[in-house]
Coordinates of C-alpha atoms and ligand atoms in Angstrom, one line a residue:
X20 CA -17.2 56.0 36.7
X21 CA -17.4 57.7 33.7
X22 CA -18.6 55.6 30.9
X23 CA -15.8 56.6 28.4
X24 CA -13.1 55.3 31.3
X25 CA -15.2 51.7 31.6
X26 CA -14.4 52.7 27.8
X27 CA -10.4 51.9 28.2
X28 CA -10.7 49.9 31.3
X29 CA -12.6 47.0 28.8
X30 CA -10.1 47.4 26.3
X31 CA -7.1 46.7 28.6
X32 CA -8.8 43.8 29.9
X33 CA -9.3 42.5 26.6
X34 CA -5.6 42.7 25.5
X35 CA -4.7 41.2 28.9
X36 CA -7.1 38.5 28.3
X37 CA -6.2 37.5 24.6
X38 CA -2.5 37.3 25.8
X39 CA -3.4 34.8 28.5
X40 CA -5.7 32.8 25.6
X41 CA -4.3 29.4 24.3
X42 CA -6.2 28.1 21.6
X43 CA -8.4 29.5 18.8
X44 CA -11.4 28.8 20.6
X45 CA -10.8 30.4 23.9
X46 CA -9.8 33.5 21.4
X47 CA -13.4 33.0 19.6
X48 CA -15.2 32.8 23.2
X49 CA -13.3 35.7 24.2
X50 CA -14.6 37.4 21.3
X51 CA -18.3 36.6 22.0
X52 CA -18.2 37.7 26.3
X53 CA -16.5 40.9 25.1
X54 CA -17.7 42.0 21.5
X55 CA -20.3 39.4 20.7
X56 CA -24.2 41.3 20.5
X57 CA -24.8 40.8 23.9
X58 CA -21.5 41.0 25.4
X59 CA -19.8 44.1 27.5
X60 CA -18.9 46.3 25.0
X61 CA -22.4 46.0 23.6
X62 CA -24.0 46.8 27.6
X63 CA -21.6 49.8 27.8
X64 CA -23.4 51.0 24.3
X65 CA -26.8 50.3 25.6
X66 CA -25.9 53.0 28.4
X67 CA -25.3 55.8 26.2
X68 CA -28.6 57.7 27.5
X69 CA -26.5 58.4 30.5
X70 CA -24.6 61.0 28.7
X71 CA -25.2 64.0 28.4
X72 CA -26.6 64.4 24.9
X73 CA -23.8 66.4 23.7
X74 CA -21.0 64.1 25.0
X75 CA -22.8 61.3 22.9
X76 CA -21.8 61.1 19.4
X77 CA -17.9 61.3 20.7
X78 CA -18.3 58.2 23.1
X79 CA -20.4 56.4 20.0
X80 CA -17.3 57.1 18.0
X81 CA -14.8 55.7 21.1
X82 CA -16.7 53.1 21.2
X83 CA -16.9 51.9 17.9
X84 CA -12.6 52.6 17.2
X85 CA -12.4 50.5 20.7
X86 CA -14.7 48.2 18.9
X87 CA -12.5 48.2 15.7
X88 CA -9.1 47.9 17.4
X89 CA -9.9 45.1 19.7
X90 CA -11.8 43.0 16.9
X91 CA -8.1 43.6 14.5
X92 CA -6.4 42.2 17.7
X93 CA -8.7 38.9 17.7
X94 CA -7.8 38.8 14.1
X95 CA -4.0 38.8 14.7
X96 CA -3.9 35.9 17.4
X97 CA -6.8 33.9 15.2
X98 CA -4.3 34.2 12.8
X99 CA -1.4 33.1 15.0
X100 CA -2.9 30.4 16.1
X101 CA -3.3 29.5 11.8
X102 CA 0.1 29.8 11.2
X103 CA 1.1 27.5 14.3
X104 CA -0.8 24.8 14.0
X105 CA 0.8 24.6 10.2
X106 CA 3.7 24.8 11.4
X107 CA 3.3 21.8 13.4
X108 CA 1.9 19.8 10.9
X109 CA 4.7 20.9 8.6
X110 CA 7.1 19.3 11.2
X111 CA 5.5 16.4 11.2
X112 CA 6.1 16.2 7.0
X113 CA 9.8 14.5 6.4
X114 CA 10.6 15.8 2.6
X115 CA 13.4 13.4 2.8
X116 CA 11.3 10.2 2.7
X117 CA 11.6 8.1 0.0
X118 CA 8.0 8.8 -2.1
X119 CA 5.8 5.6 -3.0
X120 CA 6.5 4.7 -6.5
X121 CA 3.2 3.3 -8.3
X122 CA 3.5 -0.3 -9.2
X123 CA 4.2 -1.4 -12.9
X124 CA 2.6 -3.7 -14.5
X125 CA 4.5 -5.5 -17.5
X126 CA 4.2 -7.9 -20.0
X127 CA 3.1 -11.4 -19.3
X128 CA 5.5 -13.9 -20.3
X129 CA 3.5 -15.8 -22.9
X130 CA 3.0 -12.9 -24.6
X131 CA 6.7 -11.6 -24.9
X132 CA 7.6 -15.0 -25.9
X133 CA 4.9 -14.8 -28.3
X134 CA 6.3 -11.3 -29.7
X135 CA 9.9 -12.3 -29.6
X136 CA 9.0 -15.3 -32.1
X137 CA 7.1 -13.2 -34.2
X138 CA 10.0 -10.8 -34.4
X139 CA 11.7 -13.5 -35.5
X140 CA 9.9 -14.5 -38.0
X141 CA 8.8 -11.1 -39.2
X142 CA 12.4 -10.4 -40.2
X143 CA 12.3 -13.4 -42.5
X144 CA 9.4 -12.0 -43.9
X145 CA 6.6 -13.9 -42.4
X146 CA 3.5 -11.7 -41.9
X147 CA 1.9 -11.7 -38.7
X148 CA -1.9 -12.3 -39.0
X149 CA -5.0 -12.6 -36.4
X150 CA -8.1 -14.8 -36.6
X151 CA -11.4 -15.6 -34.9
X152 CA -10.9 -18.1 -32.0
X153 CA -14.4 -19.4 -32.5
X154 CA -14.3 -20.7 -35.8
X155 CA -15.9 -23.0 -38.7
X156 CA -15.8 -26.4 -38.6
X157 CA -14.7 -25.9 -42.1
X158 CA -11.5 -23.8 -41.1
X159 CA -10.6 -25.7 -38.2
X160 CA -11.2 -29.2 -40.1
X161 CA -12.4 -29.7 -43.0
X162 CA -10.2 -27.6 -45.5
X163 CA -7.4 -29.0 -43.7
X164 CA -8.5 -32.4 -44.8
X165 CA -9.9 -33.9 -41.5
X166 CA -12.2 -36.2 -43.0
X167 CA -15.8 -36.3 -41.5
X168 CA -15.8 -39.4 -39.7
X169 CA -11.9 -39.0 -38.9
X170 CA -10.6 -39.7 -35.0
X171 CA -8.4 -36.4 -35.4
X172 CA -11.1 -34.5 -34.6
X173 CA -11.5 -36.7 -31.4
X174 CA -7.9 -36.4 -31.0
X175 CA -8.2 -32.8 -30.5
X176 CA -10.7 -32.8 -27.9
X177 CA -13.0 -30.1 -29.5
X178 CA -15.3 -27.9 -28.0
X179 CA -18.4 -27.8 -29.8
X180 CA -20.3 -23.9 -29.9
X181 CA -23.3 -25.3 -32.1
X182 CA -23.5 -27.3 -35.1
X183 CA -20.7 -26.8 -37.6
X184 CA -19.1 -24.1 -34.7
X185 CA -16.1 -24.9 -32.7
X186 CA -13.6 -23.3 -30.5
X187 CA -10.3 -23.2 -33.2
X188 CA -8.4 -26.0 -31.3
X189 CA -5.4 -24.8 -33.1
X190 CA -4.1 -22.1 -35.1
X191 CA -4.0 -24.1 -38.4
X192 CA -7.3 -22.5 -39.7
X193 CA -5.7 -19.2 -40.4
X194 CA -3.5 -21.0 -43.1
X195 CA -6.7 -21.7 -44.1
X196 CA -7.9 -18.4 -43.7
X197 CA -5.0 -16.4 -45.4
X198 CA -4.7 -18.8 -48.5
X199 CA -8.7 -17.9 -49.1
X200 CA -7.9 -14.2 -48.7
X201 CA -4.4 -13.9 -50.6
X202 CA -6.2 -16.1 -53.3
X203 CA -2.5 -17.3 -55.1
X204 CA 1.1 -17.8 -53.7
X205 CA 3.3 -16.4 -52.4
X206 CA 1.5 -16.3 -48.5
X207 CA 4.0 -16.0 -45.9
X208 CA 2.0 -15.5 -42.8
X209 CA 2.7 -16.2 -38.9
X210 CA -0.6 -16.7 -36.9
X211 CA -0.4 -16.1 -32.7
X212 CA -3.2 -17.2 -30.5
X213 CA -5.4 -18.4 -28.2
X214 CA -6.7 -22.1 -29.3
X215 CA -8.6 -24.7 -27.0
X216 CA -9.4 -28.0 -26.0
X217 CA -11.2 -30.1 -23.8
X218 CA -8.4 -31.5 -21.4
X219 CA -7.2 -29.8 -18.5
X220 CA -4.8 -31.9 -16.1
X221 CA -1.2 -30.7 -14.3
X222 CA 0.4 -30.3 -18.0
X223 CA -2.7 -29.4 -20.0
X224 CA -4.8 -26.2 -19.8
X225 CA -8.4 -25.9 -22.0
X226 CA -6.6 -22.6 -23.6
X227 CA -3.1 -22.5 -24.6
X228 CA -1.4 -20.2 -27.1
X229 CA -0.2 -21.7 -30.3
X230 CA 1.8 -19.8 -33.5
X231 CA 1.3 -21.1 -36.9
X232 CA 3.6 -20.8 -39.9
X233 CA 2.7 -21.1 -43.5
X234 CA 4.7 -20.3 -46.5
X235 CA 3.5 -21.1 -49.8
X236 CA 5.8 -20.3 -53.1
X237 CA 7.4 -21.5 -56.2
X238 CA 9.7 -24.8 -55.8
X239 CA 9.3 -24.7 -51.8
X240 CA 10.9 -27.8 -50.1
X241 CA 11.2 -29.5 -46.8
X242 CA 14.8 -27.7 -47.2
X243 CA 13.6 -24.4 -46.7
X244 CA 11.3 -25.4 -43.7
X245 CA 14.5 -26.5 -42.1
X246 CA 16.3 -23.7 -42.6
X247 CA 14.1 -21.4 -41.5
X248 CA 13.1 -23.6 -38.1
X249 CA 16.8 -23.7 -37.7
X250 CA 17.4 -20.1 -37.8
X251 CA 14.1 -19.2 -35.8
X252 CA 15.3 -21.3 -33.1
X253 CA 18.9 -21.0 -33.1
X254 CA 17.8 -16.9 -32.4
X255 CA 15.4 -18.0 -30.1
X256 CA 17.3 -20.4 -27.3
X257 CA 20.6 -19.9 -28.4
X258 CA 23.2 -20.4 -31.9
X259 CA 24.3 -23.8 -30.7
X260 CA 20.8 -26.0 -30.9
X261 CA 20.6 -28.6 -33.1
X262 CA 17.5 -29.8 -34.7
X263 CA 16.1 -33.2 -35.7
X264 CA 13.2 -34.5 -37.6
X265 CA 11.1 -37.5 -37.0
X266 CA 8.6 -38.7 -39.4
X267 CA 4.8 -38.2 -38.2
X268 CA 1.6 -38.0 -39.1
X269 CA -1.0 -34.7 -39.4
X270 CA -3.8 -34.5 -41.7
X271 CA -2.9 -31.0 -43.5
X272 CA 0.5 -32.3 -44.1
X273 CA 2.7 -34.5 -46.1
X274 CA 5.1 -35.7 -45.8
X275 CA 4.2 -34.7 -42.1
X276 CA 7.2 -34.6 -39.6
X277 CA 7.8 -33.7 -35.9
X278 CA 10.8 -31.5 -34.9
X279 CA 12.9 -32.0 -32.1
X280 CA 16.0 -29.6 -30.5
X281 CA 18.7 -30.6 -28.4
X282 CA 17.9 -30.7 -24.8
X283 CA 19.2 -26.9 -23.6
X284 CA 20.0 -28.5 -20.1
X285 CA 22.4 -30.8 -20.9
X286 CA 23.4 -29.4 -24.5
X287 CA 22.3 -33.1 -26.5
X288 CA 24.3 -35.2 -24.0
X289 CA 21.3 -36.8 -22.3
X290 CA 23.5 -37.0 -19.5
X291 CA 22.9 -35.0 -15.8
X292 CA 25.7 -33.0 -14.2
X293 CA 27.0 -36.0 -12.3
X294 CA 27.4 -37.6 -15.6
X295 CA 24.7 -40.2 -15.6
X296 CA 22.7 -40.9 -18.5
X297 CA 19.9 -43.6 -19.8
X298 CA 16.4 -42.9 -18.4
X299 CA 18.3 -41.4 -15.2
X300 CA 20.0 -39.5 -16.5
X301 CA 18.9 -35.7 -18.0
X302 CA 15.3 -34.4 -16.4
X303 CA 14.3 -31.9 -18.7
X304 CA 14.6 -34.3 -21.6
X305 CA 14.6 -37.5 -20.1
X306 CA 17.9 -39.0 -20.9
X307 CA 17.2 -38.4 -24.8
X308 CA 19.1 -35.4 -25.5
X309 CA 16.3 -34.1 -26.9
X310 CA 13.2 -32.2 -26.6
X311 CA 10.0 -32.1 -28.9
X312 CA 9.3 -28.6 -29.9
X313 CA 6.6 -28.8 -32.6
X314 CA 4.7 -30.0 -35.5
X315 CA 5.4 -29.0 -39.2
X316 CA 5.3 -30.5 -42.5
X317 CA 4.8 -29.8 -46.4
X318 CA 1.6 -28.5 -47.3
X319 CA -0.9 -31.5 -48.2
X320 CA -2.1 -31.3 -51.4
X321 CA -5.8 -31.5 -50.4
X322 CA -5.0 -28.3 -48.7
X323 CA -4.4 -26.4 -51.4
X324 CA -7.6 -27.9 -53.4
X325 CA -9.9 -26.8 -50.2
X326 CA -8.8 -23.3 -51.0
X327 CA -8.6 -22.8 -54.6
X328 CA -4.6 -22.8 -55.1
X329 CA -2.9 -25.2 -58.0
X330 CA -2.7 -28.6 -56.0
X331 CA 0.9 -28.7 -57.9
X332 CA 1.8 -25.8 -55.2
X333 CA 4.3 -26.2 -52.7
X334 CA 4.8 -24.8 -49.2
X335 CA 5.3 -26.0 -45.4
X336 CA 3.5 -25.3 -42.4
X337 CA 4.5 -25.2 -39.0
X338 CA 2.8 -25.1 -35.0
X339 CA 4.3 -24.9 -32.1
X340 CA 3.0 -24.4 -28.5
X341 CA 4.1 -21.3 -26.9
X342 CA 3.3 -22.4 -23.4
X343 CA 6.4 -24.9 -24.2
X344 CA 8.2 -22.8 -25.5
X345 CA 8.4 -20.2 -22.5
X346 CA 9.0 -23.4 -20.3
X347 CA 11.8 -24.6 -21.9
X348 CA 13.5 -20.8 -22.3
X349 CA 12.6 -20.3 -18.6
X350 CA 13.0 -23.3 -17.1
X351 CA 9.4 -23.0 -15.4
X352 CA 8.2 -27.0 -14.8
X353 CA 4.0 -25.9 -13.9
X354 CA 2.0 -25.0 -16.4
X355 CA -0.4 -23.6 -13.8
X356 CA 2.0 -20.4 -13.4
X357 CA 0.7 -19.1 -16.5
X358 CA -2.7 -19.0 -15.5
X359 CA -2.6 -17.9 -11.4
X360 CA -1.6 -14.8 -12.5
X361 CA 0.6 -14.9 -9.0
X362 CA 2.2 -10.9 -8.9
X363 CA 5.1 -12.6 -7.5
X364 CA 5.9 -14.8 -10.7
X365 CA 4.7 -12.2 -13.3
X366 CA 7.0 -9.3 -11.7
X367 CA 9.8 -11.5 -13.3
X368 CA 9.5 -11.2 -16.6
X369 CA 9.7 -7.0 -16.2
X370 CA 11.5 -6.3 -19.0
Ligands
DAH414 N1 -2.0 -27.9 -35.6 C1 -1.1 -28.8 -35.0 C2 -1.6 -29.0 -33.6 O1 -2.3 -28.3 -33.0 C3 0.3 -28.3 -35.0 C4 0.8 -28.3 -36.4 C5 1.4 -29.5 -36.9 C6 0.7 -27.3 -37.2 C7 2.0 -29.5 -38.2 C8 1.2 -27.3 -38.5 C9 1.8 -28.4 -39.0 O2 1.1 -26.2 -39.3 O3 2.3 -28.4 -40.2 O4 -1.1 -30.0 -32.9

């Protein structure tokens, strides 16, 4: 047979063949028996010196265009086979399903209790300062008239850095702290924080978070420390609490007293919902009506010495525990909670 009709005869094959192909590798294996450099079109090149030399450069030419045509063929199916298998893949895509949202973190509850209260207080006017929580024994005692040999400093359960170095186990040492720094009255400062002690049992935690108040002025009386307790908490848990105060003792105070609010369960009554009262009677408060929220008093004297001011100054101070506090707003009874950092309790508090 003439070698430019084994010419056609290979092309037709081809295109029969490559219709019959179902993937892109039979296509490829197709290419390489037919067109690869030792495949058939290749032999049927390598017999070119049967020609007659003048019939040569026209079947080169054949050859090559059959070459051409059948490789643009290959190309179209490869490319086929492309657009399928997207295709399928795009099926497989539902746009309609609901995407997956990130999870947010938020806030943890102790501290947007803690920046509520400072709001708060910062629209009284208090000014809301930060301290080391390793301190001096100085700051965390002594200027606040803890004598040397005095039990308080047992009573706190201190944890002892080095010599004269303590973890602050409250916030008191930044009235300490802001006095030394603002030099004379008037210092209204609020103090949030970490503090510590050595004590850790179902309703005590070695860190807590306290906030301290100090207000130091002209003519400042246990009057104003009233009033402004009773609007901080009256805007904090609601306008119908009630306060009390109950004489105590602290070291950087006096005279030093202890302030309670009525029980938010059952309103000051004492009483639970089925009416009884006495030690049975309300949980949260234990049948008193009322709840201890924290520790205040008028500046002590000594205080003021410590850090330079005119002893004849006059201000009032005041701590409170914000782990209490979110407990009571709430109504969480474990400490613990705080500290687990369980996703399931935090995801509450979202804001
Ligand atoms: N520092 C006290 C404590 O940790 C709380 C306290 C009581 C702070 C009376 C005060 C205050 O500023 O006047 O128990």
């Amino acid at each position: 047979m003439k070698l430019i009709a084994e010419l056609d005869n290979l092309a037709d094959a081809f295109a029969a063949e490559l219709a019959g192909v179902a993937s892109a590798a039979e296509a490829e294996s197709l290419r390489n028996v037919r067109l690869g450099r030792k495949g058939d079109l290749a032999a049927l090149m390598n017999r070119l010196p049967e020609l007659p030399a003048e019939e040569r450069p026209a079947f080169g030419k054949a050859a090559n265009a059959v070459k051409e045509r059948l490789n643009r063929l290959l190309e179209d199916r490869l490319a086929a086979f492309r657009a399928e298998a997207e295709d399928a893949s795009l099926s497989r895509f539902d746009p309609t399903l609901p995407g997956r949202m990130p999870e947010r973190g938020s806030l943890h509850p102790i501290t947007l209790v803690m920046e509520e209260i400072c709001g708060i207080l910062n629209n009284l006017g208090f000014e809301t300062v930060y301290g080391p929580e390793v301190e001096t024994d100085f700051h965390n005692f002594g200027a606040l008239n803890f004598p040397d040999d005095h039990p308080a400093r047992d009573m706190q359960d201190t944890l002892f850095i080095a010599e004269g170095i303590v973890m602050r186990t409250h916030t008191s040492p930044m009235q300490v702290r802001a006095m030394l720094e603002r030099k004379k009255p008037p210092v209204a400062v609020i103090a949030p924080g970490k503090v510590y002690r050595r004590d850790y049992d179902l309703t005590h935690s070695p860190m807590f978070h306290q906030i301290e108040g100090l207000l130091v002025d002209e003519n400042i009386s246990l009057a104003h420390l009233r009033g402004v307790l009773t609007h901080f908490l009256r805007e904090f848990f609601g306008a119908d609490v009630k306060l009390r105060f109950r004489p105590s003792f602290f070291p950087f105070t006096e005279p030093s007293v202890e302030v309670d609010m009525s029980c938010l369960i059952c309103r000051g009554s004492g009483r639970r919902e089925d009416g009884k009262g006495g030690e049975d009677g309300c949980r949260v408060c234990k049948g008193t009506g009322w709840l201890e929220i924290l520790g205040a008093g008028m500046v002590d004297p000594a205080v003021f010495a410590a850090v330079g001011f005119d002893p004849a100054c006059a201000g009032f101070a005041f701590g409170l525990g914000v782990e209490r506090v979110a407990m009571l707003k709430y109504g969480i009874d474990d400490l613990r909670m705080f500290f687990e950092n369980d996703l399931r309790f935090l995801g509450q508090f979202v804001k």
